[in-house]
mmCIF file of C-alpha atoms in Angstrom:
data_model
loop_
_atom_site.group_PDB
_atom_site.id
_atom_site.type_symbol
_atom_site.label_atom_id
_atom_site.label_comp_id
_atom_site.label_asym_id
_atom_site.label_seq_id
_atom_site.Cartn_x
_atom_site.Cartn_y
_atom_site.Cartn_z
ATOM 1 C CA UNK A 1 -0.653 3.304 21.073
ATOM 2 C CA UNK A 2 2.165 6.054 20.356
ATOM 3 C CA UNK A 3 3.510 8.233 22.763
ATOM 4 C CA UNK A 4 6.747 10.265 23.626
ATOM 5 C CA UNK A 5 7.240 12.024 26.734
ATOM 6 C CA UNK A 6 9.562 15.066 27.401
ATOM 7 C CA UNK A 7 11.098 14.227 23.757
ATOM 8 C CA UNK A 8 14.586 16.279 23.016
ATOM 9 C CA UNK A 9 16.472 15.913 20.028
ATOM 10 C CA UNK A 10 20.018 17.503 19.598
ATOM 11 C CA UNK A 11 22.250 18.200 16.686
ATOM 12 C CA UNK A 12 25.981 18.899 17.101
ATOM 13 C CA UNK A 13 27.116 21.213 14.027
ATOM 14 C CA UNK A 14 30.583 21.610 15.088
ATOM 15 C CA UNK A 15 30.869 24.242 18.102
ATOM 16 C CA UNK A 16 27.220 24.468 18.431
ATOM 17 C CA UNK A 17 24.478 22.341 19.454
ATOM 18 C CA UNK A 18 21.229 22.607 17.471
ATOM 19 C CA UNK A 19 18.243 21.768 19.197
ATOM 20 C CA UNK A 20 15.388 20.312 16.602
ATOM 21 C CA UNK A 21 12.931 19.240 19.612
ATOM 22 C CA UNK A 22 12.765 20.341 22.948
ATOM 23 C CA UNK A 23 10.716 18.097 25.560
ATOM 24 C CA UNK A 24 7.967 17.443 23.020
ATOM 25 C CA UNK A 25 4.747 15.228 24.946
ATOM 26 C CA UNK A 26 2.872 13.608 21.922
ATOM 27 C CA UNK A 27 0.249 10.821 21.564
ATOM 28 C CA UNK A 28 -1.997 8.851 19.365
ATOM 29 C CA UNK A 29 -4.632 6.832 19.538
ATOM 30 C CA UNK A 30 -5.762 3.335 17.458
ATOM 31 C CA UNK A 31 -7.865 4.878 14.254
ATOM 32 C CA UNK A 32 -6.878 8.488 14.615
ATOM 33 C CA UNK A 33 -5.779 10.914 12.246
ATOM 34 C CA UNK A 34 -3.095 13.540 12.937
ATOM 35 C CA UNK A 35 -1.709 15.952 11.178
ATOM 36 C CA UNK A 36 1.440 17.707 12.482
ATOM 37 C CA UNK A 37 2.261 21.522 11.378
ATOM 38 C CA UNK A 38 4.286 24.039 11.234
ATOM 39 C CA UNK A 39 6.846 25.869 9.288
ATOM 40 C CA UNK A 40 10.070 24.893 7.805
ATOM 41 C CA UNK A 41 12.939 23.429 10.152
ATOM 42 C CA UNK A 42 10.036 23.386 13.351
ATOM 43 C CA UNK A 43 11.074 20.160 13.380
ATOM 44 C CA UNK A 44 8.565 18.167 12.174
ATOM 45 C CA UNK A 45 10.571 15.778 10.011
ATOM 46 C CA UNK A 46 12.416 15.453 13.028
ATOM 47 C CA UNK A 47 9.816 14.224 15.346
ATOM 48 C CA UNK A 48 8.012 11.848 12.537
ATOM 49 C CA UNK A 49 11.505 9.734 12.451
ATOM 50 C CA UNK A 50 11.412 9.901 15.913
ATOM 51 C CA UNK A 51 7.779 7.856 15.912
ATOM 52 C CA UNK A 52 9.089 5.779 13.066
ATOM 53 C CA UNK A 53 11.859 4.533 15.319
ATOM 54 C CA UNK A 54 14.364 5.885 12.590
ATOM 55 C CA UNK A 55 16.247 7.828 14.794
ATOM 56 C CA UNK A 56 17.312 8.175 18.550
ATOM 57 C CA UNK A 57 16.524 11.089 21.100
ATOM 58 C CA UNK A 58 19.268 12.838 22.714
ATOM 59 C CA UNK A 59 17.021 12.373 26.039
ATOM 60 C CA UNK A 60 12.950 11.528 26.662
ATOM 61 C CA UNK A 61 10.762 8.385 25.740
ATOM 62 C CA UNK A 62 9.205 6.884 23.194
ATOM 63 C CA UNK A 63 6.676 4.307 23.974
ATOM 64 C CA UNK A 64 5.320 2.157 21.765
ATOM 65 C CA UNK A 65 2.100 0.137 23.053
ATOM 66 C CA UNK A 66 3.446 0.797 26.912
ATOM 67 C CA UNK A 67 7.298 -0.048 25.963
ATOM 68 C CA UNK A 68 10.059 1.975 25.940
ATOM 69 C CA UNK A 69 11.639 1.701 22.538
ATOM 70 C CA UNK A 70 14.332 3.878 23.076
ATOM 71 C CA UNK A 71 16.429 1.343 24.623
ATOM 72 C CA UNK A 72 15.890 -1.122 22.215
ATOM 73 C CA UNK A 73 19.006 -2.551 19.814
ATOM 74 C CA UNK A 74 18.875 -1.590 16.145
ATOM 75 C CA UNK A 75 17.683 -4.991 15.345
ATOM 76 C CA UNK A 76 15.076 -5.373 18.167
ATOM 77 C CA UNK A 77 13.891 -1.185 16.649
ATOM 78 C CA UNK A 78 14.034 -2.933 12.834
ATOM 79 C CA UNK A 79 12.033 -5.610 13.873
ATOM 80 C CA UNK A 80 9.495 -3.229 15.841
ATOM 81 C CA UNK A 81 9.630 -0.986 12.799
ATOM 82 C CA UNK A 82 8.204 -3.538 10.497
ATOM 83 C CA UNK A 83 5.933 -4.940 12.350
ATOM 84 C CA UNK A 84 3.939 -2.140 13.433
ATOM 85 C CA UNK A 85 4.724 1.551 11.278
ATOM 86 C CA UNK A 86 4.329 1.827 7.740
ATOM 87 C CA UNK A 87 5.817 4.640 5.771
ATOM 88 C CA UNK A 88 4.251 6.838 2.945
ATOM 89 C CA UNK A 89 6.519 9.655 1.575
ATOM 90 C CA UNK A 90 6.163 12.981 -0.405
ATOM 91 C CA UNK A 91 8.833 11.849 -3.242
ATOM 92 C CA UNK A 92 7.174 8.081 -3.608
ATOM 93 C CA UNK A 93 10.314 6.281 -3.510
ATOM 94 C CA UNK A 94 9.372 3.385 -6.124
ATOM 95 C CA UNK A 95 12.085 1.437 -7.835
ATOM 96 C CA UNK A 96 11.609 2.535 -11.867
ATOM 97 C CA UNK A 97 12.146 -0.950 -12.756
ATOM 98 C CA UNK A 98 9.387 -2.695 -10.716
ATOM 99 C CA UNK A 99 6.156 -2.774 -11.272
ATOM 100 C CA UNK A 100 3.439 -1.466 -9.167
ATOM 101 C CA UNK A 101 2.922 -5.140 -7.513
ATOM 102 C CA UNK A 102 6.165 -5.791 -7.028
ATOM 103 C CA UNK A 103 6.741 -1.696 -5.232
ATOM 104 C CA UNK A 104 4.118 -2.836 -3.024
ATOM 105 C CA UNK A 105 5.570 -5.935 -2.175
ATOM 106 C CA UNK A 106 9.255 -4.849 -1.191
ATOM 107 C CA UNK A 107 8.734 -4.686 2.586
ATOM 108 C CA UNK A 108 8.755 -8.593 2.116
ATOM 109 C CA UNK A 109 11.489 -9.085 0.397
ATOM 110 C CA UNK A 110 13.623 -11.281 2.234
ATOM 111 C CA UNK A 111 10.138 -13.085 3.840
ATOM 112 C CA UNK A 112 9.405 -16.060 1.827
ATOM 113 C CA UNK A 113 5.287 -15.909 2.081
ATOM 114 C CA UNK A 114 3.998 -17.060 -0.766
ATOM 115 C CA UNK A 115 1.008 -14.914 -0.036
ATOM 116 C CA UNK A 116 3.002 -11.423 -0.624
ATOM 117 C CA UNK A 117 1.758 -11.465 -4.215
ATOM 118 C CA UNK A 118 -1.859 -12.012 -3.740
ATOM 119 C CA UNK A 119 -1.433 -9.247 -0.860
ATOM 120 C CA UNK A 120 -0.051 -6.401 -2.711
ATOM 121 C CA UNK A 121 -2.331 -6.779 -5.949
ATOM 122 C CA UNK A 122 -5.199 -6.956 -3.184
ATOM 123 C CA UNK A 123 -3.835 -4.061 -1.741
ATOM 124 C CA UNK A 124 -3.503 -2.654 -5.527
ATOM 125 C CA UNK A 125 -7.165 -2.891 -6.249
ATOM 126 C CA UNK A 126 -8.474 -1.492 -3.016
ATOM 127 C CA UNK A 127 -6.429 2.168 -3.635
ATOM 128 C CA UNK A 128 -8.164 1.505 -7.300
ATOM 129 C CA UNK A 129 -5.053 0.686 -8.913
ATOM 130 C CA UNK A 130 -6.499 -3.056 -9.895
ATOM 131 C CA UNK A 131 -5.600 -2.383 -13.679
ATOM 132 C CA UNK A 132 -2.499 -0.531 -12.827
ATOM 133 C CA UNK A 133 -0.749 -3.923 -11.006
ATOM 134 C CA UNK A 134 1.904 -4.336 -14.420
ATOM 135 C CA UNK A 135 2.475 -1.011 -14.541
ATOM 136 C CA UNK A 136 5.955 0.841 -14.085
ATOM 137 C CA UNK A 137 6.383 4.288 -11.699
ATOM 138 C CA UNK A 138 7.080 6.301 -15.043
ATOM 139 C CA UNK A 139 3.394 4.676 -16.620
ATOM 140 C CA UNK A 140 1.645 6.357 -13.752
ATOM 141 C CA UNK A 141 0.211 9.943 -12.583
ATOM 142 C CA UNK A 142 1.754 11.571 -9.517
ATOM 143 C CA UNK A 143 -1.384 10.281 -7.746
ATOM 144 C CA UNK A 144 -1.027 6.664 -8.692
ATOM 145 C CA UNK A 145 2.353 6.581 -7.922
ATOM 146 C CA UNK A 146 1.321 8.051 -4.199
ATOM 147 C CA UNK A 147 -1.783 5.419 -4.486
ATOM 148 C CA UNK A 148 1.036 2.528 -4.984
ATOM 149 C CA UNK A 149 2.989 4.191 -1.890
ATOM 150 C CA UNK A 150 0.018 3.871 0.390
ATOM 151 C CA UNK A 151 -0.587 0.309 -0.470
ATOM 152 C CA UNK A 152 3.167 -0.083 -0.238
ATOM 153 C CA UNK A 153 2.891 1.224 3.622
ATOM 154 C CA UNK A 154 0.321 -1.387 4.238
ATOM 155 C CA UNK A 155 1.181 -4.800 3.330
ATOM 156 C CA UNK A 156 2.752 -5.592 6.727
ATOM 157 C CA UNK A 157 -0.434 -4.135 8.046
ATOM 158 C CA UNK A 158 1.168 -1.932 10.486
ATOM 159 C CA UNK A 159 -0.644 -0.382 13.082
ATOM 160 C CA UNK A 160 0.750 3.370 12.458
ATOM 161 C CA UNK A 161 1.199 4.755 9.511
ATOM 162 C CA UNK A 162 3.313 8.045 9.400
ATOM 163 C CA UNK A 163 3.353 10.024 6.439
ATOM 164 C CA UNK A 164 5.556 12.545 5.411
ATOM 165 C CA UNK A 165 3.915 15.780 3.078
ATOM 166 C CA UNK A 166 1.713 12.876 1.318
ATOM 167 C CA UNK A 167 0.329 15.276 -0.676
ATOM 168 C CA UNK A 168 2.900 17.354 -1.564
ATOM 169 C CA UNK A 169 3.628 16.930 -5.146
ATOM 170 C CA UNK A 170 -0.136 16.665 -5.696
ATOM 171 C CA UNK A 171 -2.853 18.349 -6.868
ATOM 172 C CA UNK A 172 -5.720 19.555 -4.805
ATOM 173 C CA UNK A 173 -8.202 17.084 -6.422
ATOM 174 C CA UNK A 174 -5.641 14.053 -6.175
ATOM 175 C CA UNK A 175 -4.895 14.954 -2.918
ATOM 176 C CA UNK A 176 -8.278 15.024 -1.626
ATOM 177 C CA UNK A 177 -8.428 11.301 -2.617
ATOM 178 C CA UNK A 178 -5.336 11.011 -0.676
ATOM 179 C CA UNK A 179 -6.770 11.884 2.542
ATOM 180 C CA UNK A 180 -9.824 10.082 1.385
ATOM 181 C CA UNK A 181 -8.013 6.940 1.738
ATOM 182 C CA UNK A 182 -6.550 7.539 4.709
ATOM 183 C CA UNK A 183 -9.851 8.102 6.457
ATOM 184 C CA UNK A 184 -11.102 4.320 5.311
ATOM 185 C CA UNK A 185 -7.477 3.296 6.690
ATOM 186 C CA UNK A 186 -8.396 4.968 10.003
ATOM 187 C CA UNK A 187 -11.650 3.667 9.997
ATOM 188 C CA UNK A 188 -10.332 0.006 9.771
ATOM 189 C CA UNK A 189 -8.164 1.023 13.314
ATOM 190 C CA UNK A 190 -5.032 2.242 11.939
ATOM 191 C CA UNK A 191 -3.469 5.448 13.283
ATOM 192 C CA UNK A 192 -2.014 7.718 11.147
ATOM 193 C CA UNK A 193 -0.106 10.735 11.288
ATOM 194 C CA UNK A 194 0.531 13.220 8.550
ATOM 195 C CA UNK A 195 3.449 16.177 8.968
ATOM 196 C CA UNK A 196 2.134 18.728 5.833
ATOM 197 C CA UNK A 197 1.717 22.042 4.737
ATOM 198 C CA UNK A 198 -1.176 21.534 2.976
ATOM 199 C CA UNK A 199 -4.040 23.303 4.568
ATOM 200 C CA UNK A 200 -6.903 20.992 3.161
ATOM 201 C CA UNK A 201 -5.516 17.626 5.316
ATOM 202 C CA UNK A 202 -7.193 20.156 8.022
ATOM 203 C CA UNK A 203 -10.445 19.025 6.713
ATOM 204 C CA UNK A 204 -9.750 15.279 7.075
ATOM 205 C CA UNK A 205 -7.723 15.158 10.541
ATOM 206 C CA UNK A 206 -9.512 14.331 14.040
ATOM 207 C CA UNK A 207 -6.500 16.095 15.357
ATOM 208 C CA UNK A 208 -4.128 19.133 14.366
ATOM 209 C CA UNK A 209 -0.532 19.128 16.740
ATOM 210 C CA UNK A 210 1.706 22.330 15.760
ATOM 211 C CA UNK A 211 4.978 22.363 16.101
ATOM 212 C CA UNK A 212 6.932 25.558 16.270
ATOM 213 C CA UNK A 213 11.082 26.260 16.803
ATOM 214 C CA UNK A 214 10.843 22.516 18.464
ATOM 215 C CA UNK A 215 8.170 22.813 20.689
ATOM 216 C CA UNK A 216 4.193 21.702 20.766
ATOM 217 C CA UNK A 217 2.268 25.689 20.231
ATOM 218 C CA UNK A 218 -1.123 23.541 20.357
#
């Protein structure tokens, strides 16, 4: 579904180039879970915006589905982007003065389907956040604001969904309910892939890629 092939990433910091990936082969499958490791700067982050078309490689391929979307325009990548990734990430990103239906539904903000509202309270209720749809970020727990995230990355039902530490900021047992609902998203066909440090996602993965000084270790 997801691939890149001899993936390099380069950084110029003025006199010196920094390399943050360095021919990195990676794939993923329809309904499999991921999980990328690895310490600090390994680049990790790097190589998730690479998936989520968010950034260009200095040389290799991304394919997505068989297509090479490195030589796509911004707009055609945009376009790509939103119809197949969703995004979950460690620090939520919700607007404080939306509610929890209306975080959800701000992937479909310029679309003018009159179905986006019925989606993202549907959505709402099946991360168990049905009595949580009025709600503002600041009237919810760390884990409901993740919960609203999730539901957030899925309401263009995307194919991929990359996630980013998602459960950082969270505690073990929140966390586990995290991955939890991940698992029922994979189960449905989706492919997702989690970059994280925490050991338990371990436990929940089909797959574990580490990533070390820019290169695959396993």
């Amino acid at each position: 579904m997801l691939e890149t092939v001899d993936l390099v990433k380069e950084y110029d910091t003025g006199g010196e180039v920094l390399q943050a990936l360095k021919g990195v082969d990676f794939s993923i499958e329809a309904g499999e879970f991921v999980s990328i490791i690895g310490p600090s700067g390994s680049g990790k982050s790097t190589l998730l915006n690479m998936l989520g078309l968010l950034d260009e490689p200095t040389r290799g391929v991304v394919r997505l589905d068989g297509e090479d979307v490195t030589t796509l325009t911004d707009r055609e990548r945009t376009s790509a982007r939103k119809r197949t990734i969703g995004f979950v990430f460690q620090q939520f990103y919700l607007l404080p003065t939306l509610t929890a239906q209306e975080n959800v539904a701000i992937p479909r903000l310029f679309d003018t389907d009159p179905q986006t509202n019925v989606d993202a309270a549907n959505l709402l209720r099946r991360v168990g956040l049905g009595d949580r749809l009025d709600h503002r970020p600041n009237e919810l727990s760390g884990g409901q604001k993740q919960r609203v995230a999730i539901a957030r990355s899925l309401i263009n039902s995307p194919r991929i969904v990359l996630a980013d530490e998602p459960t950082g900021n969270l505690d073990r047992k929140t966390g586990r309910k995290i991955l939890e609902e991940f698992t029922r998203i994979c189960n449905e066909g989706v492919a997702v892939v989690a970059v994280t440090h925490d050991e338990q996602v371990t436990d929940y993965v089909d797959r574990v890629v580490e990533i070390v000084d820019g290169e695959l270790a396993r």
